[in-house]
Tab-separated table of C-alpha atoms and ligand atoms in Angstrom:
chain	number	residue	atom	x	y	z
A	10	MET	CA	9.938	-24.664	26.969
A	11	THR	CA	7.355	-21.901	27.349
A	12	THR	CA	4.099	-22.525	25.505
A	13	GLU	CA	3.138	-18.874	25.101
A	14	VAL	CA	4.738	-15.778	23.623
A	15	ARG	CA	4.026	-12.203	24.646
A	16	PHE	CA	4.726	-9.235	22.441
A	17	VAL	CA	3.311	-5.829	21.590
A	18	LEU	CA	1.138	-5.760	18.464
A	19	ASP	CA	0.296	-2.334	17.075
A	20	GLY	CA	0.706	-0.831	20.537
A	21	ARG	CA	-1.232	-3.409	22.581
A	22	PRO	CA	0.187	-6.354	24.538
A	23	VAL	CA	-0.829	-9.772	23.192
A	24	THR	CA	-0.213	-13.400	24.104
A	25	VAL	CA	-0.294	-16.275	21.607
A	26	PRO	CA	0.749	-19.941	21.470
A	27	ALA	CA	4.490	-20.227	20.977
A	28	ASP	CA	4.427	-22.621	18.037
A	29	GLY	CA	4.315	-21.714	14.362
A	30	THR	CA	5.138	-18.538	12.516
A	31	LEU	CA	4.421	-14.924	13.257
A	32	LEU	CA	2.202	-14.836	10.151
A	33	ASP	CA	-0.005	-17.665	11.355
A	34	ALA	CA	-0.244	-16.090	14.813
A	35	LEU	CA	-1.219	-12.724	13.327
A	36	ARG	CA	-3.824	-14.076	10.926
A	37	GLY	CA	-5.057	-16.806	13.289
A	38	PRO	CA	-5.537	-16.134	17.011
A	39	LEU	CA	-4.857	-12.396	16.653
A	40	GLY	CA	-7.261	-11.983	13.722
A	41	GLU	CA	-5.047	-9.464	11.911
A	42	ARG	CA	-6.109	-10.062	8.317
A	43	SER	CA	-4.325	-7.073	6.767
A	44	VAL	CA	-1.170	-9.228	6.799
A	45	LYS	CA	-1.448	-11.429	3.708
A	46	ASP	CA	-0.210	-14.915	2.913
A	47	GLY	CA	1.011	-14.860	-0.687
A	48	CYS	CA	3.678	-17.555	-0.585
A	49	ALA	CA	4.208	-18.865	2.971
A	50	PRO	CA	6.592	-20.333	3.905
A	51	GLN	CA	8.698	-19.089	0.992
A	52	GLY	CA	9.275	-15.568	2.312
A	53	GLN	CA	9.488	-14.187	-1.210
A	54	CYS	CA	6.432	-12.101	-2.095
A	55	GLY	CA	6.520	-9.515	0.700
A	56	CYS	CA	2.756	-9.622	1.297
A	57	CYS	CA	3.250	-10.468	4.993
A	58	THR	CA	5.824	-7.740	5.697
A	59	VAL	CA	5.552	-6.221	9.174
A	60	LEU	CA	7.899	-4.178	11.324
A	61	VAL	CA	9.649	-5.907	14.220
A	62	ASP	CA	11.137	-3.232	16.466
A	63	GLY	CA	10.880	-0.897	13.468
A	64	GLU	CA	12.653	-3.169	10.955
A	65	PRO	CA	10.791	-4.789	8.026
A	66	ARG	CA	10.469	-8.553	8.457
A	67	VAL	CA	8.655	-11.205	6.461
A	68	ALA	CA	6.270	-12.759	8.978
A	69	CYS	CA	5.859	-16.106	7.181
A	70	VAL	CA	9.468	-17.111	7.865
A	71	THR	CA	9.670	-15.517	11.312
A	72	PRO	CA	9.013	-17.989	14.145
A	73	VAL	CA	6.607	-16.359	16.559
A	74	ARG	CA	9.007	-17.176	19.401
A	75	ARG	CA	11.484	-14.763	17.866
A	76	VAL	CA	9.278	-11.740	18.523
A	77	ALA	CA	8.892	-12.413	22.255
A	78	ASP	CA	8.913	-9.099	24.154
A	79	ARG	CA	9.347	-7.125	20.910
A	80	ARG	CA	7.182	-4.616	19.070
A	81	VAL	CA	5.364	-5.848	15.962
A	82	THR	CA	3.709	-3.275	13.714
A	83	THR	CA	1.343	-4.173	10.899
A	84	VAL	CA	-0.084	-1.759	8.366
A	85	ALA	CA	-3.017	-1.334	10.763
A	86	GLY	CA	-0.652	0.106	13.373
A	87	LEU	CA	1.318	2.464	11.132
A	88	PRO	CA	0.596	6.111	12.010
A	89	ASP	CA	0.716	7.217	8.358
A	90	ALA	CA	-0.965	4.171	6.815
A	91	ALA	CA	-4.022	6.185	5.749
A	92	ALA	CA	-1.841	8.737	3.963
A	93	TRP	CA	-0.019	5.954	2.124
A	94	ALA	CA	-3.293	4.303	1.171
A	95	GLU	CA	-4.689	7.576	-0.191
A	96	ALA	CA	-1.484	8.222	-2.129
A	97	LEU	CA	-1.540	4.746	-3.664
A	98	CYS	CA	-5.171	5.194	-4.662
A	99	ALA	CA	-4.401	8.580	-6.179
A	100	THR	CA	-1.657	7.132	-8.397
A	101	GLY	CA	-3.240	3.773	-9.218
A	102	GLY	CA	-0.597	2.004	-7.142
A	103	THR	CA	-3.097	-0.547	-5.886
A	104	GLN	CA	-5.595	-2.697	-7.775
A	105	CYS	CA	-6.521	-5.984	-6.124
A	106	GLY	CA	-4.754	-4.701	-3.013
A	107	PHE	CA	-3.364	-8.043	-1.911
A	108	CYS	CA	0.263	-6.921	-2.103
A	109	THR	CA	-0.364	-3.398	-0.885
A	110	PRO	CA	-0.378	-3.668	2.946
A	111	GLY	CA	3.098	-5.228	2.890
A	112	ILE	CA	4.287	-2.640	0.371
A	113	ILE	CA	2.992	0.206	2.546
A	114	VAL	CA	4.896	-1.191	5.521
A	115	ARG	CA	8.061	-1.376	3.416
A	116	LEU	CA	7.695	2.096	1.912
A	117	ALA	CA	7.006	3.587	5.336
A	118	ALA	CA	10.182	2.017	6.709
A	119	VAL	CA	12.325	3.162	3.772
A	120	THR	CA	11.039	6.729	3.712
A	121	THR	CA	11.169	7.063	7.503
A	122	ALA	CA	14.864	6.222	7.173
A	123	GLY	CA	15.206	9.004	4.570
A	124	GLY	CA	15.033	6.851	1.456
A	125	ASP	CA	13.968	8.419	-1.863
A	126	ARG	CA	12.083	6.973	-4.846
A	127	GLU	CA	15.159	5.109	-6.044
A	128	ALA	CA	15.699	3.570	-2.615
A	129	CYS	CA	12.044	2.563	-2.556
A	130	ALA	CA	12.384	0.872	-5.967
A	131	GLU	CA	15.350	-1.116	-4.683
A	132	ALA	CA	13.536	-2.020	-1.476
A	133	LEU	CA	10.549	-3.270	-3.468
A	134	GLY	CA	12.864	-6.033	-4.678
A	135	GLY	CA	11.545	-7.859	-1.630
A	136	HIS	CA	7.970	-7.608	-2.913
A	137	LEU	CA	5.861	-8.646	-5.855
A	138	CYS	CA	2.934	-6.805	-7.390
A	139	ARG	CA	1.356	-8.386	-10.435
A	140	CYS	CA	-1.349	-5.813	-11.077
A	141	THR	CA	0.115	-2.324	-11.226
A	142	GLY	CA	3.415	-2.567	-13.071
A	143	TRP	CA	5.258	-0.874	-10.170
A	144	GLN	CA	5.388	2.618	-11.642
A	145	PRO	CA	2.177	3.824	-9.954
A	146	VAL	CA	3.450	2.372	-6.675
A	147	LEU	CA	6.623	4.423	-6.915
A	148	ASP	CA	4.652	7.499	-7.984
A	149	ALA	CA	2.898	7.277	-4.611
A	150	VAL	CA	6.172	7.919	-2.806
A	151	GLY	CA	6.019	11.583	-3.816
A	152	ARG	CA	2.260	11.848	-3.317
A	153	ARG	CA	2.000	10.844	0.332
A	154	GLY	CA	0.346	13.576	2.361
A	155	ALA	CA	-0.725	15.583	-0.708
A	156	PRO	CA	-4.350	16.777	-0.867
A	157	VAL	CA	-6.622	14.016	-2.108
A	158	PRO	CA	-8.736	15.161	-5.078
A	159	GLU	CA	-12.467	14.502	-5.141
A	160	ARG	CA	-13.131	11.264	-6.947
A	161	ASP	CA	-16.264	9.329	-7.753
A	162	PRO	CA	-15.640	5.624	-7.064
A	163	GLY	CA	-18.369	4.616	-9.529
A	164	PRO	CA	-16.517	5.365	-12.769
A	165	ALA	CA	-13.260	4.131	-11.216
A	166	GLU	CA	-14.804	0.795	-10.337
A	167	ALA	CA	-16.501	0.629	-13.736
A	168	ARG	CA	-13.163	1.066	-15.535
A	169	ALA	CA	-11.538	-1.514	-13.211
A	170	ALA	CA	-14.328	-4.001	-13.977
A	171	ILE	CA	-14.013	-3.397	-17.723
A	172	GLU	CA	-10.273	-4.043	-17.624
A	173	GLY	CA	-10.228	-6.814	-15.026
A	174	GLY	CA	-13.293	-8.651	-16.245
A	175	VAL	CA	-14.824	-8.952	-12.756
A	176	PRO	CA	-16.273	-6.459	-10.268
A	177	GLN	CA	-13.543	-4.654	-8.389
A	178	ARG	CA	-13.529	-2.230	-5.472
A	179	VAL	CA	-11.434	0.915	-5.649
A	180	GLY	CA	-10.540	2.906	-2.542
A	181	ALA	CA	-8.170	3.435	0.348
A	182	ALA	CA	-9.635	0.512	2.301
A	183	VAL	CA	-8.543	-1.823	-0.511
A	184	ALA	CA	-4.983	-0.526	-0.202
A	185	LEU	CA	-5.067	-1.328	3.504
A	186	GLY	CA	-5.946	-4.936	2.788
A	187	ALA	CA	-9.747	-4.899	2.956
A	188	GLY	CA	-10.364	-6.134	-0.582
A	189	GLY	CA	-12.651	-8.860	0.731
A	190	PHE	CA	-10.360	-11.831	0.062
A	191	ALA	CA	-11.909	-15.182	0.913
A	192	ALA	CA	-9.193	-16.078	3.417
A	193	ASP	CA	-9.923	-12.790	5.220
A	194	THR	CA	-13.711	-12.981	5.301
A	195	ALA	CA	-13.764	-16.552	6.602
A	196	PRO	CA	-15.365	-16.831	10.068
A	197	ALA	CA	-12.906	-17.357	12.918
A	198	GLU	CA	-14.440	-20.762	13.674
A	199	CYS	CA	-13.531	-22.137	10.217
A	200	LEU	CA	-11.560	-25.330	10.031
A	201	ILE	CA	-8.465	-24.921	7.848
A	202	ALA	CA	-7.950	-27.271	4.896
A	203	LEU	CA	-4.635	-27.734	3.064
A	204	ARG	CA	-3.412	-30.276	0.537
A	205	ASP	CA	-1.086	-32.952	1.863
A	206	ARG	CA	1.759	-34.640	0.025
A	207	SER	CA	-0.578	-37.131	-1.665
A	208	GLY	CA	-2.787	-34.370	-3.037
A	209	GLY	CA	-5.561	-35.141	-0.553
A	210	TRP	CA	-6.849	-32.624	1.980
A	211	VAL	CA	-6.059	-32.362	5.676
A	212	VAL	CA	-8.341	-30.396	7.981
A	213	ALA	CA	-7.317	-28.811	11.279
A	214	GLU	CA	-8.440	-26.247	13.831
A	215	THR	CA	-5.506	-23.905	13.141
A	216	MET	CA	-3.211	-23.046	10.266
A	217	THR	CA	-0.178	-24.136	12.255
A	218	GLU	CA	-1.718	-27.552	12.828
A	219	ALA	CA	-2.876	-27.819	9.204
A	220	ARG	CA	0.629	-27.091	7.970
A	221	ARG	CA	2.006	-29.736	10.318
A	222	LEU	CA	-0.537	-32.333	9.206
A	223	ALA	CA	0.010	-31.540	5.523
A	224	GLY	CA	3.660	-32.455	6.080
A	225	ARG	CA	4.777	-30.770	2.932
A	226	VAL	CA	8.452	-30.171	2.236
A	227	GLN	CA	8.854	-26.743	0.712
A	228	GLY	CA	9.538	-26.840	-3.037
A	229	ARG	CA	12.310	-24.765	-4.504
A	230	ARG	CA	13.394	-22.986	-7.613
A	231	THR	CA	15.226	-25.176	-10.100
A	232	THR	CA	18.504	-24.339	-11.808
A	233	ILE	CA	17.036	-25.745	-15.040
A	234	ALA	CA	16.074	-22.936	-17.420
A	235	ALA	CA	12.543	-22.486	-18.674
A	236	CYS	CA	12.495	-23.393	-22.354
A	237	PRO	CA	9.875	-23.833	-25.070
A	238	PRO	CA	8.593	-27.421	-25.154
A	239	LEU	CA	7.448	-27.480	-28.796
A	240	ASP	CA	9.499	-27.669	-31.989
A	241	ALA	CA	8.765	-25.078	-34.637
A	242	PRO	CA	6.614	-26.367	-37.481
A	243	PRO	CA	8.568	-27.125	-40.665
A	244	GLY	CA	8.255	-24.408	-43.293
A	245	ASP	CA	9.790	-21.392	-44.935
A	246	TRP	CA	8.795	-18.709	-42.435
A	247	VAL	CA	9.413	-14.986	-42.199
A	248	ARG	CA	9.179	-15.240	-38.439
A	249	VAL	CA	9.303	-18.093	-35.915
A	250	LEU	CA	8.202	-17.854	-32.289
A	251	ARG	CA	8.462	-20.441	-29.517
A	252	THR	CA	7.176	-19.698	-26.033
A	253	SER	CA	7.496	-21.444	-22.677
A	254	TRP	CA	5.141	-22.422	-19.893
A	255	VAL	CA	4.207	-19.179	-18.154
A	256	GLU	CA	2.627	-18.808	-14.729
A	257	PRO	CA	-0.117	-16.156	-14.436
A	258	ALA	CA	1.485	-15.311	-11.066
A	259	TYR	CA	-1.495	-13.714	-9.387
A	260	LEU	CA	-0.541	-12.761	-5.836
A	261	GLU	CA	-3.451	-14.110	-3.807
A	262	PRO	CA	-3.344	-17.924	-3.834
A	263	ASP	CA	-6.732	-19.585	-4.405
A	264	ALA	CA	-8.941	-19.651	-1.331
A	265	ALA	CA	-12.600	-20.328	-0.611
A	266	TRP	CA	-14.646	-20.968	2.502
A	267	CYS	CA	-18.077	-22.434	2.946
A	268	GLU	CA	-20.664	-23.189	5.612
A	269	PRO	CA	-22.206	-26.663	5.573
A	270	GLY	CA	-24.854	-26.615	2.884
A	271	GLY	CA	-23.955	-23.061	1.943
A	272	ALA	CA	-22.587	-21.266	-1.108
A	273	PRO	CA	-18.777	-21.048	-1.174
A	274	ALA	CA	-17.021	-17.678	-1.057
A	275	SER	CA	-15.483	-16.813	-4.416
A	276	PRO	CA	-11.710	-16.959	-4.813
A	277	LEU	CA	-12.140	-13.939	-7.120
A	278	ALA	CA	-12.448	-11.423	-4.319
A	279	ASN	CA	-11.122	-8.241	-5.855
A	280	GLY	CA	-9.688	-8.993	-9.266
A	281	GLY	CA	-9.682	-11.455	-12.099
A	282	ALA	CA	-6.304	-13.127	-11.427
A	283	PHE	CA	-5.579	-12.782	-15.169
A	284	GLY	CA	-7.883	-15.738	-15.779
A	285	GLY	CA	-5.906	-18.037	-13.510
A	286	LYS	CA	-8.734	-18.676	-11.049
A	287	ALA	CA	-11.572	-18.991	-13.561
A	288	ALA	CA	-11.813	-22.749	-12.945
A	289	SER	CA	-10.465	-22.836	-9.399
A	290	PRO	CA	-11.423	-26.082	-7.636
A	291	LEU	CA	-11.329	-24.472	-4.181
A	292	PRO	CA	-15.031	-23.513	-3.862
A	293	ALA	CA	-16.118	-27.104	-4.491
A	294	VAL	CA	-13.474	-28.393	-2.083
A	295	ALA	CA	-14.631	-25.997	0.655
A	296	ARG	CA	-18.264	-27.027	0.167
A	297	THR	CA	-17.489	-30.753	0.230
A	298	LEU	CA	-15.316	-30.520	3.340
A	299	ALA	CA	-17.791	-28.259	5.139
A	300	ASP	CA	-20.579	-30.749	4.505
A	301	ARG	CA	-18.376	-33.629	5.634
A	302	HIS	CA	-17.273	-31.975	8.875
A	303	GLY	CA	-20.477	-30.108	9.695
A	304	ARG	CA	-18.390	-26.962	10.234
A	305	PRO	CA	-17.409	-24.020	8.063
A	306	VAL	CA	-14.158	-24.808	6.241
A	307	LEU	CA	-11.578	-22.492	4.695
A	308	ALA	CA	-9.743	-24.313	1.877
A	309	LEU	CA	-6.443	-22.805	0.828
A	310	SER	CA	-3.894	-23.378	-1.904
A	311	THR	CA	-0.288	-22.720	-1.038
A	312	ARG	CA	1.932	-20.933	-3.520
A	313	GLU	CA	3.468	-24.270	-4.352
A	314	ASP	CA	0.016	-25.706	-5.075
A	315	VAL	CA	-0.657	-22.829	-7.459
A	316	ALA	CA	2.689	-23.417	-9.173
A	317	ARG	CA	2.180	-27.173	-9.514
A	318	LEU	CA	-1.533	-27.351	-10.260
A	319	GLY	CA	-2.713	-23.956	-11.492
A	320	PRO	CA	-3.312	-23.312	-15.203
A	321	LYS	CA	-0.453	-21.926	-17.257
A	322	ARG	CA	-0.284	-19.990	-20.481
A	323	PRO	CA	-0.112	-22.653	-23.212
A	324	PRO	CA	3.283	-22.697	-24.943
A	325	VAL	CA	3.315	-22.243	-28.708
A	326	ALA	CA	5.727	-22.845	-31.595
A	327	ALA	CA	4.647	-20.969	-34.683
A	328	GLY	CA	5.802	-19.849	-38.090
A	329	ILE	CA	4.255	-17.119	-40.211
A	330	ARG	CA	4.683	-16.091	-43.839
A	331	SER	CA	4.623	-12.558	-45.192
A	332	ASP	CA	0.978	-12.932	-46.252
A	333	GLY	CA	-0.106	-13.804	-42.682
A	334	SER	CA	-0.547	-17.494	-43.343
A	335	GLY	CA	1.271	-20.023	-41.233
A	336	VAL	CA	1.066	-22.673	-38.562
A	337	LEU	CA	0.616	-22.172	-34.834
A	338	ARG	CA	1.426	-25.258	-32.814
A	339	VAL	CA	0.171	-25.057	-29.272
A	340	VAL	CA	0.090	-27.323	-26.258
A	341	ALA	CA	-3.341	-28.953	-26.354
A	342	THR	CA	-5.802	-26.561	-24.730
A	343	PRO	CA	-9.592	-26.769	-25.061
A	344	GLY	CA	-10.955	-23.937	-27.194
A	345	ILE	CA	-7.619	-22.574	-28.379
A	346	ASP	CA	-8.419	-23.134	-32.086
A	347	GLU	CA	-11.405	-20.799	-31.934
A	348	VAL	CA	-9.488	-18.171	-29.985
A	349	VAL	CA	-6.670	-18.032	-32.543
A	350	ARG	CA	-8.997	-18.211	-35.541
A	351	THR	CA	-10.882	-15.163	-34.303
A	352	VAL	CA	-7.843	-12.907	-34.702
A	353	ALA	CA	-5.703	-14.769	-37.254
A	354	PRO	CA	-7.746	-16.870	-39.680
A	355	GLY	CA	-4.622	-17.442	-41.801
A	356	LEU	CA	-2.936	-19.467	-39.069
A	357	VAL	CA	-3.538	-23.211	-38.983
A	358	VAL	CA	-3.696	-24.364	-35.371
A	359	GLU	CA	-2.073	-27.676	-34.461
A	360	GLN	CA	-2.752	-28.846	-30.920
A	361	VAL	CA	0.006	-31.053	-29.520
A	362	ALA	CA	-0.331	-33.266	-26.454
A	363	VAL	CA	2.653	-32.575	-24.199
A	364	PRO	CA	3.142	-33.695	-20.576
A	365	GLY	CA	2.820	-30.600	-18.434
A	366	PRO	CA	0.685	-28.535	-16.101
A	367	PRO	CA	-2.873	-27.612	-17.099
A	368	THR	CA	-3.287	-24.825	-19.638
A	369	SER	CA	-6.256	-22.595	-20.286
A	370	THR	CA	-7.585	-20.088	-22.760
A	371	ASP	CA	-8.761	-18.110	-19.724
A	372	ILE	CA	-5.197	-16.886	-19.142
A	373	ARG	CA	-4.719	-13.334	-20.381
A	374	GLY	CA	-4.428	-13.287	-24.166
A	375	ALA	CA	-3.660	-17.010	-24.401
A	376	GLY	CA	-3.345	-17.917	-28.073
A	377	TRP	CA	-4.675	-14.720	-29.586
A	378	ALA	CA	-1.869	-12.527	-28.210
A	379	GLU	CA	0.742	-14.852	-29.730
A	380	ALA	CA	-1.092	-14.748	-33.058
A	381	LEU	CA	-1.256	-10.951	-33.033
A	382	VAL	CA	2.382	-10.623	-31.980
A	383	LEU	CA	3.333	-12.685	-35.033
A	384	ALA	CA	1.085	-10.586	-37.255
A	385	CYS	CA	2.535	-7.325	-35.914
A	386	SER	CA	6.045	-8.497	-36.715
A	387	LEU	CA	5.173	-8.482	-40.423
A	388	GLY	CA	4.387	-4.761	-40.382
A	389	GLU	CA	5.858	-1.439	-39.349
A	390	ARG	CA	3.816	-0.850	-36.196
A	391	ASP	CA	2.784	-2.772	-33.117
A	392	LEU	CA	-0.871	-1.818	-33.187
A	393	VAL	CA	-3.487	-4.118	-31.690
A	394	ARG	CA	-7.267	-3.830	-31.797
A	395	PHE	CA	-9.144	-6.211	-29.550
A	396	ARG	CA	-12.703	-6.196	-28.151
A	397	GLY	CA	-13.193	-2.641	-29.388
A	398	GLY	CA	-10.090	-1.232	-27.703
A	399	GLU	CA	-6.932	-0.116	-29.454
A	400	ALA	CA	-3.340	-0.028	-28.251
A	401	GLU	CA	-0.077	0.784	-29.956
A	402	ALA	CA	3.336	0.301	-28.364
A	403	VAL	CA	6.955	1.190	-29.004
A	404	VAL	CA	9.837	-0.208	-26.950
A	405	ASP	CA	13.203	1.464	-27.356
A	406	ASP	CA	16.135	2.828	-25.372
A	407	ASP	CA	13.831	5.396	-23.769
A	408	GLY	CA	11.498	2.779	-22.361
A	409	ILE	CA	8.020	1.546	-23.136
A	410	HIS	CA	5.629	3.921	-24.923
A	411	VAL	CA	1.954	3.058	-25.110
A	412	ARG	CA	-0.964	4.820	-26.819
A	413	VAL	CA	-4.452	3.622	-25.979
A	414	VAL	CA	-7.919	4.397	-27.326
A	415	PRO	CA	-10.335	3.252	-24.583
A	416	GLY	CA	-13.536	5.045	-25.584
A	417	ALA	CA	-14.861	6.897	-22.549
A	418	VAL	CA	-11.989	7.021	-20.051
A	419	LEU	CA	-14.213	6.876	-16.928
A	420	ASP	CA	-11.265	7.168	-14.532
A	421	GLU	CA	-7.825	7.985	-15.893
A	422	VAL	CA	-5.957	6.836	-12.775
A	423	VAL	CA	-7.445	3.358	-12.913
A	424	LEU	CA	-7.038	3.195	-16.687
A	425	ARG	CA	-3.359	4.112	-16.505
A	426	SER	CA	-2.781	1.628	-13.704
A	427	TYR	CA	-4.209	-1.213	-15.787
A	428	VAL	CA	-2.244	-0.139	-18.839
A	429	THR	CA	0.978	-0.008	-16.831
A	430	GLY	CA	0.299	-3.401	-15.303
A	431	ALA	CA	-0.376	-4.949	-18.712
A	432	ALA	CA	2.812	-3.404	-20.128
A	433	HIS	CA	4.847	-4.755	-17.214
A	434	GLN	CA	3.355	-8.220	-17.651
A	435	ALA	CA	3.984	-8.244	-21.417
A	436	TYR	CA	7.563	-7.030	-21.079
A	437	GLY	CA	8.211	-9.787	-18.549
A	438	TRP	CA	6.546	-12.431	-20.728
A	439	VAL	CA	8.920	-11.716	-23.596
A	440	THR	CA	12.094	-11.176	-21.585
A	441	SER	CA	12.071	-13.139	-18.350
A	442	GLU	CA	8.946	-15.112	-17.469
A	443	GLY	CA	8.686	-18.880	-17.696
A	444	VAL	CA	8.720	-21.968	-15.532
A	445	ALA	CA	10.778	-25.098	-16.065
A	446	VAL	CA	8.832	-28.330	-16.589
A	447	ASP	CA	10.441	-31.787	-16.633
A	448	GLY	CA	9.894	-34.527	-19.188
A	449	ASP	CA	7.094	-36.028	-17.130
A	450	GLY	CA	5.269	-32.719	-17.074
A	451	ALA	CA	6.035	-31.753	-13.457
A	452	VAL	CA	6.616	-28.079	-12.735
A	453	LEU	CA	10.109	-27.591	-11.314
A	454	ASP	CA	9.925	-23.885	-10.441
A	455	LEU	CA	7.836	-23.847	-7.292
A	456	THR	CA	8.638	-20.503	-5.694
A	457	ILE	CA	7.046	-17.210	-6.555
A	458	ARG	CA	10.431	-15.688	-7.371
A	459	SER	CA	11.118	-18.354	-9.960
A	460	PHE	CA	8.311	-17.246	-12.284
A	461	GLY	CA	10.484	-14.438	-13.658
A	462	VAL	CA	8.232	-11.444	-12.843
A	463	VAL	CA	10.201	-8.234	-13.566
A	464	ARG	CA	11.195	-6.334	-10.441
A	465	ALA	CA	10.458	-2.677	-9.842
A	466	ALA	CA	14.045	-1.501	-10.280
A	467	ALA	CA	14.467	-3.460	-13.536
A	468	LEU	CA	11.417	-2.153	-15.383
A	469	PRO	CA	11.972	0.457	-18.109
A	470	GLU	CA	9.978	3.651	-17.772
A	471	ILE	CA	6.452	3.336	-19.127
A	472	ARG	CA	4.860	6.384	-20.839
A	473	ILE	CA	1.187	6.327	-21.665
A	474	GLU	CA	-0.843	8.464	-24.056
A	475	VAL	CA	-4.593	8.205	-23.561
A	476	VAL	CA	-6.745	9.159	-26.565
A	477	PRO	CA	-10.272	9.662	-25.211
A	478	SER	CA	-13.457	9.656	-27.262
A	479	ASP	CA	-17.205	9.854	-26.813
A	480	ALA	CA	-17.579	6.194	-27.693
A	481	PRO	CA	-18.625	3.702	-25.006
A	482	ALA	CA	-15.850	2.563	-22.696
A	483	VAL	CA	-14.016	-0.510	-23.982
A	484	PRO	CA	-11.186	-2.573	-22.484
A	485	VAL	CA	-7.657	-1.815	-23.594
A	486	SER	CA	-5.306	-3.566	-21.192
A	487	ASP	CA	-5.403	-6.891	-23.040
A	488	ALA	CA	-4.643	-5.040	-26.286
A	489	VAL	CA	-1.787	-3.295	-24.454
A	490	PHE	CA	-0.498	-6.673	-23.328
A	491	ALA	CA	-0.267	-7.918	-26.927
A	492	ALA	CA	1.064	-4.631	-28.326
A	493	VAL	CA	3.847	-4.297	-25.745
A	494	ALA	CA	4.812	-7.932	-26.227
A	495	ALA	CA	5.042	-7.305	-29.978
A	496	ALA	CA	7.058	-4.109	-29.479
A	497	THR	CA	9.416	-5.776	-27.010
A	498	TRP	CA	9.988	-8.620	-29.463
A	499	ARG	CA	10.673	-6.071	-32.219
A	500	CYS	CA	13.097	-4.190	-29.953
A	501	LEU	CA	14.992	-7.417	-29.256
A	502	GLY	CA	15.332	-8.228	-32.976
A	503	TYR	CA	12.809	-11.100	-33.013
A	504	PRO	CA	14.614	-13.874	-31.131
A	505	THR	CA	12.855	-17.171	-31.739
A	506	ASP	CA	12.595	-18.358	-28.141
A	507	TRP	CA	10.918	-16.668	-25.169
A	508	PRO	CA	11.853	-15.783	-22.496
A	509	ALA	CA	14.479	-14.025	-24.546
A	510	GLY	CA	16.398	-12.089	-21.875
A	511	VAL	CA	16.431	-8.346	-21.262
A	512	PRO	CA	17.440	-5.913	-24.031
B	20	FES	FE1	-0.373	-5.656	-6.307
B	20	FES	FE2	-2.690	-6.762	-7.052
B	20	FES	S1	-2.298	-4.665	-6.470
B	20	FES	S2	-0.772	-7.734	-6.741
């Protein structure tokens, strides 16, 4: 059997070893880092989408042998990639940018074939974006090629940092995949480290070899439904809420690289991962392995690692009375009492030890959003004030309506993108998101599609009213997250258990 494969990559002939996947060949020997690994080898997130002879293909499940003598086009080889990137920046259709190169490839293929916005929304069913809430992505379909207005990146990046909680770049380069992700900035001579079946680390010269040594059998989605693990506290309650284990579902799996004796690259390259990477172990792993091997090491989590080991939103079971008093049971999570007490001093917090994945108060709104959702349900409006920002939401047959008071707007495109993303995430939390966990605490849903993230074509229209002021800029997207969750719950008639299904 031949040991090499020849094909045409972005217009130039290339030759690579014939083993492994097209994704690993592109990112490895060919050094094409615009093609992202969000879930390999699951083939479900769309981040590694390329064109093979003009047809979209997911590179992580395409054996490199299969593209012999064919044409492979990445976002870097698309003639109108720059126009797509500018359009996505102009609409807020990219934030961290990890999903965006694959989405650009898909949108280019659909529109080249004559597809409209609706066709694009359907085609995005093969992709996931956790940041933008889809609507700004679809708005870019009609913006491609339009004049690009003058825009100061300073205020845009300031608003992104306020909402995301970490520094974030804004610009067309980010949309083309240059967000500075650790797996992309790693030197070519890095050893690759992956977890093996025992949870230890294997180290190899190439990703293909590391995957082989790790010997992992790909986990799947379970047919067991996600369900709340805690019983509601006894009491005479006006409202009862029970939530499930929820995956933060950030698109870029944890990654870090390090030189021997050096400082590890941060896994928080261009976004906050909704708190999911705040305590990532990967930097320490990269440093330890680099010191041990005397070589730079790139340590990577697979999607399955993130699903099994990454922190989840702590499930709750709570009851509230009409005066705001009540009990909030929550899966034991360090610091959760203080978080809840800050927003709902009338709720007694009971931490319950339950076998399950790790939980964290770092996850967006963990604890306080549940408390405020309960409080909102006692009143007439779903209005949330948090960290100086204000958001009010209504969910009805016309879609999701959000009003925000962010102080100084700074950059309305970025602001609206974050608000849309938070609304999308909240709507999904109430209706469809959750992972099944067995009685021993093992996560059963191990694929990125099994987290329940709402797809582009299934998301109600989101309308946003921005109320500016001369006050200092304050974050609003976390307040939006809680307000939209409260409004979605109201719209559904306050079912006790989440995920509650779509209206
Ligand atoms: Fe889509 Fe971040 S911009 S996942």
